[in-house]
Short mmCIF file of C-alpha atoms in Angstrom, two decimals:
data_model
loop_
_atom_site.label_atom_id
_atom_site.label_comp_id
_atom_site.label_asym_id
_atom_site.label_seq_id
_atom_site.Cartn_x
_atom_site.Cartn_y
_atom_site.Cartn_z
CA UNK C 4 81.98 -32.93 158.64
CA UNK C 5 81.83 -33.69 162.53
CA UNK C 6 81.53 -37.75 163.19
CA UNK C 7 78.04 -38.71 164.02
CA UNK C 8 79.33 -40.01 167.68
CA UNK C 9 80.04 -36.00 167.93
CA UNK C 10 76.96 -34.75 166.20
CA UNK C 11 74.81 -32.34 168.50
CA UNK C 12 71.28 -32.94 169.27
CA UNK C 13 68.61 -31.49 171.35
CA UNK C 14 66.00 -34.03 172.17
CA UNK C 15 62.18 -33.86 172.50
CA UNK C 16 61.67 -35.86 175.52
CA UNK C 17 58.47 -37.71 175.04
CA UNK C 18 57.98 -34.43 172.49
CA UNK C 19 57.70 -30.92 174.01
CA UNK C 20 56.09 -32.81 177.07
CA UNK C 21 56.36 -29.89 179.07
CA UNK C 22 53.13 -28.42 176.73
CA UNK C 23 51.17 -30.92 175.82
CA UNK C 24 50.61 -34.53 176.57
CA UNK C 25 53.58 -36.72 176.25
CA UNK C 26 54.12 -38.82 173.29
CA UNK C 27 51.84 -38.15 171.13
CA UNK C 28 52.07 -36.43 167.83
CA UNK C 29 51.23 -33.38 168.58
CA UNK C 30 53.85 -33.24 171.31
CA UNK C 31 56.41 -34.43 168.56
CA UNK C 32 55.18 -31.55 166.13
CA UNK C 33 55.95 -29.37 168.53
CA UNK C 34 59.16 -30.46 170.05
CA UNK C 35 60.41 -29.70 166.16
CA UNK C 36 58.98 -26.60 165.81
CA UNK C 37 60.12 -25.43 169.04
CA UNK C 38 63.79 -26.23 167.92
CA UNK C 39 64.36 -30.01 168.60
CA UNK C 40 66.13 -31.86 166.12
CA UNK C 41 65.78 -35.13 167.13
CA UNK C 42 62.85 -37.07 169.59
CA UNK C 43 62.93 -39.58 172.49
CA UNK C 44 60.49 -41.71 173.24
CA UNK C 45 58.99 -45.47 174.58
CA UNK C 46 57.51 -48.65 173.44
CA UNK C 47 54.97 -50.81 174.45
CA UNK C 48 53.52 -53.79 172.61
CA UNK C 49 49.96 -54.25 172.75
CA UNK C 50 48.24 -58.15 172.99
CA UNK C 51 48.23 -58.18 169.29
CA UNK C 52 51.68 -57.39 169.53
CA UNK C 53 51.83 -53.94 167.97
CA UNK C 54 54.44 -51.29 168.75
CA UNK C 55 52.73 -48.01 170.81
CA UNK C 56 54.30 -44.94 171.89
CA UNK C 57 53.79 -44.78 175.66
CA UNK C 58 55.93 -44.11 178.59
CA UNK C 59 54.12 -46.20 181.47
CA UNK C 60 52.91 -49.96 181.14
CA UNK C 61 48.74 -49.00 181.59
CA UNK C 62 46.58 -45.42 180.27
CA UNK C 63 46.08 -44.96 184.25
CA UNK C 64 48.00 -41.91 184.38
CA UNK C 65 47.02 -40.05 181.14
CA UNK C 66 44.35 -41.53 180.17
CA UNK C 67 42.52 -43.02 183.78
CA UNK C 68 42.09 -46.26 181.92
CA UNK C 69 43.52 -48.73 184.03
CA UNK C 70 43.98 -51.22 181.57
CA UNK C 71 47.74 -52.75 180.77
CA UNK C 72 48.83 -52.03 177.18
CA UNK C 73 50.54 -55.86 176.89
CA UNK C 74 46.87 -57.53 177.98
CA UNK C 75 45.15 -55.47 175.34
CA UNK C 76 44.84 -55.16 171.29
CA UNK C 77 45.78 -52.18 169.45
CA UNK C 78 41.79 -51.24 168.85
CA UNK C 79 41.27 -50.67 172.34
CA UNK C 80 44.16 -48.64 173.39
CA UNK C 81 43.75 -46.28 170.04
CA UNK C 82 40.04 -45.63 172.01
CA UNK C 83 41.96 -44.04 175.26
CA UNK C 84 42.05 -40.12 174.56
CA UNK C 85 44.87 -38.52 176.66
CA UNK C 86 44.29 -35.85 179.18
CA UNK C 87 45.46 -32.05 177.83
CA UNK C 88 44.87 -29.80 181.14
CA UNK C 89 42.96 -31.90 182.77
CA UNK C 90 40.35 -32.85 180.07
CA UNK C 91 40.18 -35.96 177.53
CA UNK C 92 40.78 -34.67 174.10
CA UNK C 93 40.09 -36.45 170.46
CA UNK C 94 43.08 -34.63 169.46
CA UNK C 95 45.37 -36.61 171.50
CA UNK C 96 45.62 -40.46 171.79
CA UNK C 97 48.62 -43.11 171.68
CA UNK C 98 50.14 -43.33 168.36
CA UNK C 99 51.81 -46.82 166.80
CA UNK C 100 55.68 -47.13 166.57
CA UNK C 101 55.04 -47.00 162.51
CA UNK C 102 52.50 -43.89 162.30
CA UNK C 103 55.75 -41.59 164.04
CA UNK C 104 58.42 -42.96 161.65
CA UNK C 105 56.18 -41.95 158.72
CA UNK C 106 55.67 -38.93 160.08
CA UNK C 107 58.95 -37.99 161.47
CA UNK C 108 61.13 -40.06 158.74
CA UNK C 109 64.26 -37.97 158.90
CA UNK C 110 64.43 -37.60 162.07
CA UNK C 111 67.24 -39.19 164.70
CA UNK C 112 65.48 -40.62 167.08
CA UNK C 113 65.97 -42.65 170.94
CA UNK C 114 63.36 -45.07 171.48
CA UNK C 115 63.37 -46.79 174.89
CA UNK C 116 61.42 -50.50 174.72
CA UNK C 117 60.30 -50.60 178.02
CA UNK C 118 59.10 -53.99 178.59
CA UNK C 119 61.39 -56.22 180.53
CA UNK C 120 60.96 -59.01 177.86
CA UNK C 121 63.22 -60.12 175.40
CA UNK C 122 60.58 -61.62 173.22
CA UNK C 123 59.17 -58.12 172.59
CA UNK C 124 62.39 -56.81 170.60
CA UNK C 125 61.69 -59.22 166.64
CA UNK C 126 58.28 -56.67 166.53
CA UNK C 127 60.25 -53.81 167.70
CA UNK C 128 63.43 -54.48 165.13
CA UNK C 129 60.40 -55.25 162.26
CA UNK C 130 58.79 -52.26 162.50
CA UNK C 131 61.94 -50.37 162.03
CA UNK C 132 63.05 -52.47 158.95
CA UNK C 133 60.10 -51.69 157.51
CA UNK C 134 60.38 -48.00 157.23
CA UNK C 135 64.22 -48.40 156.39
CA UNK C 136 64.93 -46.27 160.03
CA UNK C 137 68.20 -48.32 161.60
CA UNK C 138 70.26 -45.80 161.25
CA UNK C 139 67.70 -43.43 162.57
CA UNK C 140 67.42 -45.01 165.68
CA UNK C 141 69.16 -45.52 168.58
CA UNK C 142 67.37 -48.18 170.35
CA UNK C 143 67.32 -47.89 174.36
CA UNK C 144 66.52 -50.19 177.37
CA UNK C 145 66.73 -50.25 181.11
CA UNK C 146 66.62 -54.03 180.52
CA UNK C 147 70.07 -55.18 179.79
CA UNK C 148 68.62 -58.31 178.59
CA UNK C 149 66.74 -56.67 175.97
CA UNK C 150 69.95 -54.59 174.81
CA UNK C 151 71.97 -57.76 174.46
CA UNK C 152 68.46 -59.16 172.53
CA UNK C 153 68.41 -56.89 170.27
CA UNK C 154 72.68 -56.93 169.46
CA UNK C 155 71.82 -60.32 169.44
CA UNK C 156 69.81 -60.35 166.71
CA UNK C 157 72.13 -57.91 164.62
CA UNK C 158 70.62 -54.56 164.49
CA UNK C 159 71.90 -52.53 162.33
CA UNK C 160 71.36 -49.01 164.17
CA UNK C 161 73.06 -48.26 167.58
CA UNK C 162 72.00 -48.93 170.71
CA UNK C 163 72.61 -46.95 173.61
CA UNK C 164 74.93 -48.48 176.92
CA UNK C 165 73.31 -50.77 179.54
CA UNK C 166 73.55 -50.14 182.90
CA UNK C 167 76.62 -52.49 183.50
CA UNK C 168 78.02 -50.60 180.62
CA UNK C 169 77.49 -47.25 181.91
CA UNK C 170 79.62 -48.26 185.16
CA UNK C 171 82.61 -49.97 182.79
CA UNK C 172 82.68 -46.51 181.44
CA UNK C 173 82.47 -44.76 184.81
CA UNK C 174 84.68 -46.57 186.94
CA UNK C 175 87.03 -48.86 184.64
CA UNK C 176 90.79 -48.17 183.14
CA UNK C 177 89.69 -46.92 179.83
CA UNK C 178 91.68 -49.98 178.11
CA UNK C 179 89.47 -52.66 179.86
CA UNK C 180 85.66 -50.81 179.46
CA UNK C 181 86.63 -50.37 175.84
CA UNK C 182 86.53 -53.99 175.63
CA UNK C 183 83.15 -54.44 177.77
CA UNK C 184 81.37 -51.71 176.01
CA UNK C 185 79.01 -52.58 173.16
CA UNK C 186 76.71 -49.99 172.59
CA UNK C 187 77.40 -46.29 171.11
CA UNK C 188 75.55 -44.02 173.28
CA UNK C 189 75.80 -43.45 177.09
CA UNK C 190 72.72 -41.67 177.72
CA UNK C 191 72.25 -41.22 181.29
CA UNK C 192 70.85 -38.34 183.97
CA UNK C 193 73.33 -35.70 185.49
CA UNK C 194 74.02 -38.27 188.38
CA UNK C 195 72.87 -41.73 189.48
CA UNK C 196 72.56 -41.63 193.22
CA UNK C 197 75.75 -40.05 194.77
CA UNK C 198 77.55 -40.69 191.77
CA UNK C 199 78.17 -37.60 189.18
CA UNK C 200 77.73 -38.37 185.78
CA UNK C 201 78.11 -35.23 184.12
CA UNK C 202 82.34 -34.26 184.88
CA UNK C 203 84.41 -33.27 181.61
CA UNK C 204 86.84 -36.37 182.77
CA UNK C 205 83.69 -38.88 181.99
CA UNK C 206 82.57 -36.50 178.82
CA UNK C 207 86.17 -37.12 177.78
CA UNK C 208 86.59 -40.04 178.37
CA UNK C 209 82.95 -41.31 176.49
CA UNK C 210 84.65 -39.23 173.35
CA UNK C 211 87.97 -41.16 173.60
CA UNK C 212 86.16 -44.30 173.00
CA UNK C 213 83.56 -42.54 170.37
CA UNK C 214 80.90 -42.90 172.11
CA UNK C 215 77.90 -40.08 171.99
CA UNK C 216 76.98 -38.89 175.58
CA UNK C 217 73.46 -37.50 175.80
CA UNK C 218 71.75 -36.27 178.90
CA UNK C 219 68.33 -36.64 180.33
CA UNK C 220 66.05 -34.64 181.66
CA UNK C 221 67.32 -31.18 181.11
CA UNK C 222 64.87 -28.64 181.57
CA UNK C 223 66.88 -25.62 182.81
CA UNK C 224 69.63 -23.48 180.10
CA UNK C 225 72.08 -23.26 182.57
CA UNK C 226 72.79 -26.72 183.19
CA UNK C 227 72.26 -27.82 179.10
CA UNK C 228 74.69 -24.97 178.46
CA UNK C 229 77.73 -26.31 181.30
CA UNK C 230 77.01 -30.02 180.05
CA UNK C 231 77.83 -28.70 176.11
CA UNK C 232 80.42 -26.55 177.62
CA UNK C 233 81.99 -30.03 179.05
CA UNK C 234 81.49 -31.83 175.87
CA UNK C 235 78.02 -33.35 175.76
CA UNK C 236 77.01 -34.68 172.46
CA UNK C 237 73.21 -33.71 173.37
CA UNK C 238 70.64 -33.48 176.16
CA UNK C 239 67.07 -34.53 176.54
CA UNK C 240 64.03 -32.02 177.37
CA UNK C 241 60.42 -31.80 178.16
CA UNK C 242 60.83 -28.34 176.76
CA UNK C 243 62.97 -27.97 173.48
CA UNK C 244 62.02 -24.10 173.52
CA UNK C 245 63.54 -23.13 176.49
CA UNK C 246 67.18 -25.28 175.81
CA UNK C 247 66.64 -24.30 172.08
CA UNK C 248 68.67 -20.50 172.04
CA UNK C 249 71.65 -23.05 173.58
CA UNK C 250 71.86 -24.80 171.07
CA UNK C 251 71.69 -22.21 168.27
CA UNK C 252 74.53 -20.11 170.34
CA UNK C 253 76.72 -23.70 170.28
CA UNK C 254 76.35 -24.07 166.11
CA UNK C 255 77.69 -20.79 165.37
CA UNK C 256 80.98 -21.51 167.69
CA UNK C 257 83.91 -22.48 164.78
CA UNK C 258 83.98 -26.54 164.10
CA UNK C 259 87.56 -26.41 166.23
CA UNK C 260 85.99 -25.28 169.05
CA UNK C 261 83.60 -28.23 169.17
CA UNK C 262 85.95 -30.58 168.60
CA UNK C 263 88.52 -28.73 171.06
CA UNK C 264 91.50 -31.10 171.99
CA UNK C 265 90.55 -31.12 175.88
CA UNK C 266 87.04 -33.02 174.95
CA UNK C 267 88.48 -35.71 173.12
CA UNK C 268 91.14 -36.67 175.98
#
């Protein structure tokens, strides 16, 4: 059996976003039918300091409520229905960090907290307790005072590199980032400004120190086939149907070619 650092995964991002309205159950639904096997998505806390599944801070965008999910309860932002082409549906509204665990609960899963706030992450690490997912979850953050927060605390899942991490890994002798690197996942884009991300030396060199490397957004089958083809552990995508037939042509390659010598360094 492969290690789990080396275990591939197409990712829902925010579901099968590229169909229907991100982050909602539905969207999940599909993202597995359509051939994910595992989801991505983001956390908000609410005034009454329940976890909800939503990617920006207000319903503004999909919902054209302009209210701030932190400043109000959990009754008020189940009300906001979600746009689906354009129109408000019943079907689709913002779903708590507990109703997706029960509904998904074998699923691996990359959930981003996106507030900026420490004091958000005890709710976050509760919920997750609860429904006995840890090591379901790879908990993300573009805070990396959250990430240390939540190490802090001792969860018992991984968490995926902070930024600081990310450019250990990038730039640093491998001997020094091993001992600045805490997490177990770089998950980053293709490349960060001028700086590529997505070379079979960095691949390698995340495998050397067994670390899974998982990309985001990829939307086109070219580019999710030359980042497996490099090593990738998994990539991210609004549309798990179209980077699906990649995937499948990847698991029927023999287990030594997935664990070829060249990707391990």
């Amino acid at each position: 059996m492969r290690h789990f650092a080396h275990e591939l995964r197409l990712y829902g991002h925010r579901g099968a976003s590229a169909h229907l309205p991100e982050n909602t159950l539905p969207a999940f639904e599909r993202a597995i039918a359509d051939g994910a096997d595992a989801l991505e998505l983001d956390v908000h806390l609410t005034s009454d300091r329940h976890a909800v599944i939503s990617h920006d801070p207000d319903g503004r965008r999909l919902a054209g409520e302009p209210d701030h999910i932190s400043l109000v309860t959990l009754e008020r932002v189940r009300r906001w229905r979600l746009k689906a082409g354009g129109d408000a549906s019943s079907r689709y509204h913002v779903p708590t960090l507990g109703e997706v665990l029960e509904a998904f609960p074998a699923v691996p899963m990359s959930i981003d907290l996106k507030p900026d706030d420490p004091r958000a992450v005890p709710e976050l690490l509760e919920v997750l307790a609860r429904h006995g997912a840890e090591e379901q979850v790879i908990l993300a953050s573009f805070s990396t005072r959250v990430v240390r927060r939540i190490r802090g605390l001792g969860y018992r899942g991984w968490t995926a590199l902070t930024r600081p991490e990310v450019v250990a890994l990038r730039f640093l002798p491998v001997p020094l980032a091993r001992r600045l690197i805490a997490g177990q996942a770089a998950q980053v884009p293709v490349r960060s400004g001028p700086v590529r991300l997505d070379g079979r030396p960095f691949v390698a060199r995340c495998r050397r120190l067994g670390l899974r490397v998982d990309y985001w957004v990829v939307n086109d089958p070219l580019q999710a086939r030359a980042l497996l083809d490099a090593g990738a552990t998994g990539v991210m995508t609004d549309d798990p149907a179209a980077i699906a037939p990649v995937f499948r042509e990847r698991q029927m390659l023999p287990e030594a070619a997935l664990d070829s010598p060249h990707l391990n360094g």
